[in-house]
Coordinates of C-alpha atoms in Angstrom, one line a residue:
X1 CA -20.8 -18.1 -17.8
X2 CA -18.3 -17.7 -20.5
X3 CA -15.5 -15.7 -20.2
X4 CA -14.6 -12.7 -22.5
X5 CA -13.1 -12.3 -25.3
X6 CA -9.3 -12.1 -25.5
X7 CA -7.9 -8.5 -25.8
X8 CA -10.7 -6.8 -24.0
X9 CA -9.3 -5.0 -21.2
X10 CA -8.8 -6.0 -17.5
X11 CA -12.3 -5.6 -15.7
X12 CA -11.0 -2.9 -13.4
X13 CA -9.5 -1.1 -16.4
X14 CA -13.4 -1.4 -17.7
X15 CA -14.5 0.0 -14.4
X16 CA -12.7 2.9 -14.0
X17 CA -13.6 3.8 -17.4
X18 CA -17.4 3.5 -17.2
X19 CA -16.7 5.8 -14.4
X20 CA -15.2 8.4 -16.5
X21 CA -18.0 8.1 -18.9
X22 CA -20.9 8.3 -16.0
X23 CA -19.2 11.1 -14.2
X24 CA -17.8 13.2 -16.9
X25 CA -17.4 16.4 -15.2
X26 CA -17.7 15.4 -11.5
X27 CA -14.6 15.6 -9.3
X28 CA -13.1 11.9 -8.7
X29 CA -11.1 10.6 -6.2
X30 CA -9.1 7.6 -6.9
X31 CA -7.5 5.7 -4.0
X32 CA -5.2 3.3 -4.6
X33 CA -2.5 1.2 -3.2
X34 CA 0.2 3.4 -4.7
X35 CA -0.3 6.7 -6.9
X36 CA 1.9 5.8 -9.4
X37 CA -0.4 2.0 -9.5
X38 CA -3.5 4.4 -9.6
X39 CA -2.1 6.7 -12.8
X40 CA -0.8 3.9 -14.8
X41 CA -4.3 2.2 -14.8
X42 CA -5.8 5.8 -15.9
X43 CA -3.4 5.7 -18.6
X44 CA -4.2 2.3 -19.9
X45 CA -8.0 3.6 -19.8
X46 CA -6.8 6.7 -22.0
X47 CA -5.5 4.7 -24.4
X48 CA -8.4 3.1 -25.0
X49 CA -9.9 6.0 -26.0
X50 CA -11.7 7.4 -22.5
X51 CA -10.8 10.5 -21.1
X52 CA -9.3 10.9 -17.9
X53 CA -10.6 14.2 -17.0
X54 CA -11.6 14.9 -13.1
X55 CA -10.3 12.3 -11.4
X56 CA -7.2 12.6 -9.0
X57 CA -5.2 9.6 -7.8
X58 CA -3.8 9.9 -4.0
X59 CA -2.8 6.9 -1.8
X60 CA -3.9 6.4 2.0
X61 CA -0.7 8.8 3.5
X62 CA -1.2 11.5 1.3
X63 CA -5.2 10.8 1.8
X64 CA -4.8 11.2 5.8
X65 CA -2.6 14.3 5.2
X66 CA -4.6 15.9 2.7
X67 CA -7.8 15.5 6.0
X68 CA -5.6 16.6 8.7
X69 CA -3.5 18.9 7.6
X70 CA -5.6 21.9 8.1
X71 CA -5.8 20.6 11.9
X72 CA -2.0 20.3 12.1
X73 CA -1.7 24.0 11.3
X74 CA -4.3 24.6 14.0
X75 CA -2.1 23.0 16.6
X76 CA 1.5 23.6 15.4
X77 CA 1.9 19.6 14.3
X78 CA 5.0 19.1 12.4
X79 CA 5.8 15.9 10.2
X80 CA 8.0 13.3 10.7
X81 CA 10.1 12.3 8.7
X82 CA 12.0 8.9 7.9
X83 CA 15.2 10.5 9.2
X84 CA 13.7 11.7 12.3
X85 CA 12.2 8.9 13.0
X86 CA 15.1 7.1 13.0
X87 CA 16.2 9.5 15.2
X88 CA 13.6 8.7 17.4
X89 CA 13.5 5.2 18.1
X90 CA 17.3 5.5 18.1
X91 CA 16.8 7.3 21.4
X92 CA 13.7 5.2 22.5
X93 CA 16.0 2.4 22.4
X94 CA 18.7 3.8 24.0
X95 CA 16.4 4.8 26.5
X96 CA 15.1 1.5 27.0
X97 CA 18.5 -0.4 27.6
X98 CA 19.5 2.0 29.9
X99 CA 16.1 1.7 32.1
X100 CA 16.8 0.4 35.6
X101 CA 14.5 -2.7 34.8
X102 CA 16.0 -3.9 31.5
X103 CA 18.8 -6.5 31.8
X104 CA 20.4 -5.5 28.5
X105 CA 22.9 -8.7 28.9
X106 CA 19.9 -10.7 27.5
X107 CA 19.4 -8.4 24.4
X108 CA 22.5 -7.9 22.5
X109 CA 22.8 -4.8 20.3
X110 CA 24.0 -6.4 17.3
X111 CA 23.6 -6.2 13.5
X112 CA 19.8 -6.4 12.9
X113 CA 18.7 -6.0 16.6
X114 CA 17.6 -1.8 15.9
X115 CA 16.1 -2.7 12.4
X116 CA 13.9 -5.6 14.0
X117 CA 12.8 -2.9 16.6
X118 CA 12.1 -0.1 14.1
X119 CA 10.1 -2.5 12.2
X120 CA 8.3 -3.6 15.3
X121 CA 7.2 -0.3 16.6
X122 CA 6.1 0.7 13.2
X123 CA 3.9 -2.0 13.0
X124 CA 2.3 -1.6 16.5
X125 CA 1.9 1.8 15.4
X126 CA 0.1 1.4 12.3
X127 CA -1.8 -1.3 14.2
X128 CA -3.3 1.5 16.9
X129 CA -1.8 -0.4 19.3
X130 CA -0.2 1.7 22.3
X131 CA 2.3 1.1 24.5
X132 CA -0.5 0.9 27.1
X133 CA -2.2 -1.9 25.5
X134 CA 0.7 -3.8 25.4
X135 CA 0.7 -3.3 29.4
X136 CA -2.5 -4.9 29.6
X137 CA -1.3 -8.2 27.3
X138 CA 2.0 -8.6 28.5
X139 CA 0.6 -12.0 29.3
X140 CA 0.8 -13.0 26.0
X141 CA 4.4 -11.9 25.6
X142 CA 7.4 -12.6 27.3
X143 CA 8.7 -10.7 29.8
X144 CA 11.6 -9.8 28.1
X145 CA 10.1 -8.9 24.4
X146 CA 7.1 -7.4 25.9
X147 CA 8.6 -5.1 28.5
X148 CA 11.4 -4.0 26.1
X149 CA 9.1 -2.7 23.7
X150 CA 6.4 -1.5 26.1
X151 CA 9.3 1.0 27.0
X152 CA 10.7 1.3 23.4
X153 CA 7.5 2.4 22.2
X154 CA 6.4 4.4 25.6
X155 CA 9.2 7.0 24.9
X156 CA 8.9 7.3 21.4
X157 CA 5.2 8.4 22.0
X158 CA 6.5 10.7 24.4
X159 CA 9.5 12.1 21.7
X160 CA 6.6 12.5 19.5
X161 CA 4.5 14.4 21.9
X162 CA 7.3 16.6 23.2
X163 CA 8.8 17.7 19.5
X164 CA 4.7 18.2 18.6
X165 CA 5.5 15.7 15.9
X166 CA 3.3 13.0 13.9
X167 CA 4.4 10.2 12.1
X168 CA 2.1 7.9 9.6
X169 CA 0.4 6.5 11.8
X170 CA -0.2 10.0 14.2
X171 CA -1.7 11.8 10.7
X172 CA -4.0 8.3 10.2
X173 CA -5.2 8.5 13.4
X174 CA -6.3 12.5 13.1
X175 CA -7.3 12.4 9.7
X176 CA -9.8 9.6 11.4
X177 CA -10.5 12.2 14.1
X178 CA -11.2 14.8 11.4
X179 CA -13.6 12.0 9.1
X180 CA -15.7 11.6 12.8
X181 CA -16.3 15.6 13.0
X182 CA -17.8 15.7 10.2
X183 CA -20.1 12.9 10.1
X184 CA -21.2 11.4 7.2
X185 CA -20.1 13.9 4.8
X186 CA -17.1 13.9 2.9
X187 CA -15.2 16.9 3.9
X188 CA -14.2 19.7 1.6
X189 CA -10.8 19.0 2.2
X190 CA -10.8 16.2 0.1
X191 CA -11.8 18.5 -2.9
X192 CA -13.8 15.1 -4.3
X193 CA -17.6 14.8 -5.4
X194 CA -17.3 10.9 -5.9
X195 CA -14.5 8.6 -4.0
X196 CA -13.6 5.3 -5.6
X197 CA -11.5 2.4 -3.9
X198 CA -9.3 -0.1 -6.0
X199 CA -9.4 -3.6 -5.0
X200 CA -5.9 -4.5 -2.9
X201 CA -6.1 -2.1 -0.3
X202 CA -5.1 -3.1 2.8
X203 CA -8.0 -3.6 5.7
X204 CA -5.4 -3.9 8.8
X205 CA -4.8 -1.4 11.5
X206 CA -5.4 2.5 10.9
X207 CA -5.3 2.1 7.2
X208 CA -8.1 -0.1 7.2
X209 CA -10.2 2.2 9.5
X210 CA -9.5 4.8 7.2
X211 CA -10.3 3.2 3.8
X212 CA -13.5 1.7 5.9
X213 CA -14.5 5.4 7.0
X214 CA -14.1 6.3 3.3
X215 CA -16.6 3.3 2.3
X216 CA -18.9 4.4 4.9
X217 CA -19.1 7.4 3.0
X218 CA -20.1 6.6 -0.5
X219 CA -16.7 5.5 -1.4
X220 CA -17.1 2.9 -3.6
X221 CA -15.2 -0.5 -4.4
X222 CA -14.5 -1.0 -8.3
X223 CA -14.8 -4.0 -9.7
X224 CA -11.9 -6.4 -11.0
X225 CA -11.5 -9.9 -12.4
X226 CA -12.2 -12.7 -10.3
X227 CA -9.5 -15.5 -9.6
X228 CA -10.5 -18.2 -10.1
X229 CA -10.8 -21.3 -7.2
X230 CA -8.6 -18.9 -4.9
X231 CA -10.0 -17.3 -1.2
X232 CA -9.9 -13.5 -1.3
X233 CA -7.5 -13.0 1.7
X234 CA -9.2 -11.3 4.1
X235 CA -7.1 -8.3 4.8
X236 CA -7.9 -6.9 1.5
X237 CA -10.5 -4.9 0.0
X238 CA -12.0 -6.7 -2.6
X239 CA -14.8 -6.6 -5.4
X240 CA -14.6 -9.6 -7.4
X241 CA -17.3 -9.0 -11.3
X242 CA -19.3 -11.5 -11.5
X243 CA -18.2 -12.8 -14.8
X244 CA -14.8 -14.3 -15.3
X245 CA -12.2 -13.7 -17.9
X246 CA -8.9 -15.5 -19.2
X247 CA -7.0 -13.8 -16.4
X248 CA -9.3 -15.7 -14.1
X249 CA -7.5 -18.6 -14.5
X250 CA -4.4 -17.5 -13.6
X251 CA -3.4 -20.4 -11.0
X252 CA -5.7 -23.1 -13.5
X253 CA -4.3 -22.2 -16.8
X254 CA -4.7 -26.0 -17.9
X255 CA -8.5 -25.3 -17.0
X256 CA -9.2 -22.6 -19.4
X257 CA -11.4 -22.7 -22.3
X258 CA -10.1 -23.9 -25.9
X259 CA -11.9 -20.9 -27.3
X260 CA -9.9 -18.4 -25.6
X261 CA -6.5 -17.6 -26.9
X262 CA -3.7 -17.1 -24.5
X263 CA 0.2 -15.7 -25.3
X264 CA 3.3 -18.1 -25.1
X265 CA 5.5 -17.9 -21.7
X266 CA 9.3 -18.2 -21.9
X267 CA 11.2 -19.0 -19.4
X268 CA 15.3 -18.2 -18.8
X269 CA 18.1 -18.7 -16.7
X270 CA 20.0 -15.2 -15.6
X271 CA 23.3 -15.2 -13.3
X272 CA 22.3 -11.7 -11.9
X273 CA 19.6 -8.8 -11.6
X274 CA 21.3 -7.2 -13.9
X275 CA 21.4 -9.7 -16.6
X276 CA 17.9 -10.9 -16.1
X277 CA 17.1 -7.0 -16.9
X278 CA 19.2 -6.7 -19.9
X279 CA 17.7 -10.0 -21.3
X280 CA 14.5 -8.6 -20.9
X281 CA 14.9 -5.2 -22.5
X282 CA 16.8 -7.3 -25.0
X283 CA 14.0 -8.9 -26.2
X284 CA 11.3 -5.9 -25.7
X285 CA 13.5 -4.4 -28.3
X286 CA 13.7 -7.2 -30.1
X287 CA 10.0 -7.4 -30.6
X288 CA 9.9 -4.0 -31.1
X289 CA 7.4 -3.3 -28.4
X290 CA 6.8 0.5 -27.0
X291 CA 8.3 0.7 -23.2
X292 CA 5.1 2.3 -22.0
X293 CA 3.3 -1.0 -22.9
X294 CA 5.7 -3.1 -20.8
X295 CA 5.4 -4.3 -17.2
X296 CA 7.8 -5.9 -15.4
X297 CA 6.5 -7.8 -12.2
X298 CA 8.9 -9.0 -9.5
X299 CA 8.8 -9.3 -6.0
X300 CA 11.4 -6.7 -5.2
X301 CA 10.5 -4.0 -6.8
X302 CA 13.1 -1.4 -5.2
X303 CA 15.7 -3.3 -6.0
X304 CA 14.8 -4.3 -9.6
X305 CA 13.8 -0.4 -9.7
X306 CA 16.9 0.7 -8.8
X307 CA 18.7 -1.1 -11.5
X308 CA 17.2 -0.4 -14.2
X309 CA 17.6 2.8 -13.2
X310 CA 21.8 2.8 -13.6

């Protein structure tokens, strides 16, 4: 198969807009990893000239609210918020190195101990994993780690239950609930006639059960380049096109065809953040290149974020 031309458009860019030309008029739900990731590639697919028209971008929080928030009216359920649940596990802990049955001389409160903790209980929360389940595999823990957090996590279930609160994972795990009542119809909460995943969702814990409820239910996968020689991990939803472009090379670039065209890379040495940033609007100026065409890729994007920001 030969790859396509250079300058055509990414594959899922081409997807979402055969969508919008197939479903003109029809309500379209767009889930995505981030719903700033989800408008940007709706913009791109404006500016090549499709309309955008119908389709709503949303994420998998917002999603699960948007299903269970009509029950959390029903039943008083508050949200929690990032501050509160803080809060929460603040007391969990505390809780937990006071317990009768925790030697707290082997677990020292220092700098990073609550952080690793918050961190932990999140992720056994967005796993589905309960405090009871740990119970019942405390054989694969130790007894220290495994009977600290059994506690840790039992009273911030409790907190939760007691202040009628839900965090993340409580609204995943109704919004589930709520998917389940209704079968296999989409419910009219979600406003949607069509649903459409993009590739990179995560499979793991609640979120997965969600985004594989939604597939379950006509949602449906778009397309995106392949890579090239490279395993899909399997934790992610993915729907590789059978034909591959120039971006499908992107870990064989020596690989790729003579007939396709590629730009130059430059490379440069920065002391900080801040002049790596600078260098680089720097030269977008320089080449006199529209911001709203730019991306800037980096593997911290909060902090990059926040500095070119200032």
């Amino acid at each position: 198969m030969t790859p396509r031309p250079p300058g055509v458009a990414p594959r899922l860019v081409e997807s979402l807009a055969h969508v919008a030309r197939k479903h003109r008029v029809d309500k379209k739900l767009v889930v995505s990893t981030a719903i700033s990731s989800g408008r940007e590639l709706l913009r791109r697919v404006a500016l090549d000239g499709t309309g955008w028209i119908g389709f709503d971008v949303t994420a998998p929080r917002p999603l699960a609210l948007r299903l269970a928030r009509a029950e959390m009216d029903r039943s008083g359920l508050g949200i929690l918020d990032a501050f509160e649940t803080q809060a929460l596990l603040d007391d969990a802990i505390d809780n937990a190195r006071m317990s009768a049955h925790f030697d707290s001389r082997r677990l020292r409160d220092g700098v990073g101990f609550r952080e690793r903790v918050y961190w932990a209980v999140r992720t056994l929360r967005m796993a589905d994993v309960s405090s009871g389940d740990i119970d019942r595999r405390r054989s694969a823990l130790s007894s220290l780690t495994g009977g600290f957090l059994s506690k840790v996590l039992q009273d911030y279930e409790r907190l939760l239950s007691e202040r009628r609160k839900l965090d993340t994972a409580g609204i995943l795990s109704l919004a589930l609930q709520v998917l389940e009542a209704e079968g296999s119809a989409l419910p009219q909460s979600l406003d949607a006639d069509l649903i459409f995943l993009l590739p990179g969702l995560s499979t793991r814990g609640l979120t997965g059960q969600l985004i594989k409820s939604l597939e379950a239910r006509g949602g449906k996968v778009l397309e995106t380049d392949p890579v090239l020689e490279t395993k899909i991990p399997r934790d992610i939803l993915w729907r590789s096109a059978k034909e591959p472009s120039p971006r499908s090379h992107l870990n064989f670039a020596e690989k790729l065809p003579d007939s396709i065209e590629v730009g130059e890379t430059e490379f440069f040495r920065a002391a900080s953040i801040y002049d790596e940033l600078r260098e680089v609007l720097r030269r977008i100026v320089w080449e006199e290149v529209p911001w709203d065409m730019v991306e800037i890729v980096t593997p911290n994007p909060a902090e990059y974020g926040s500095v070119l920001h200032e």
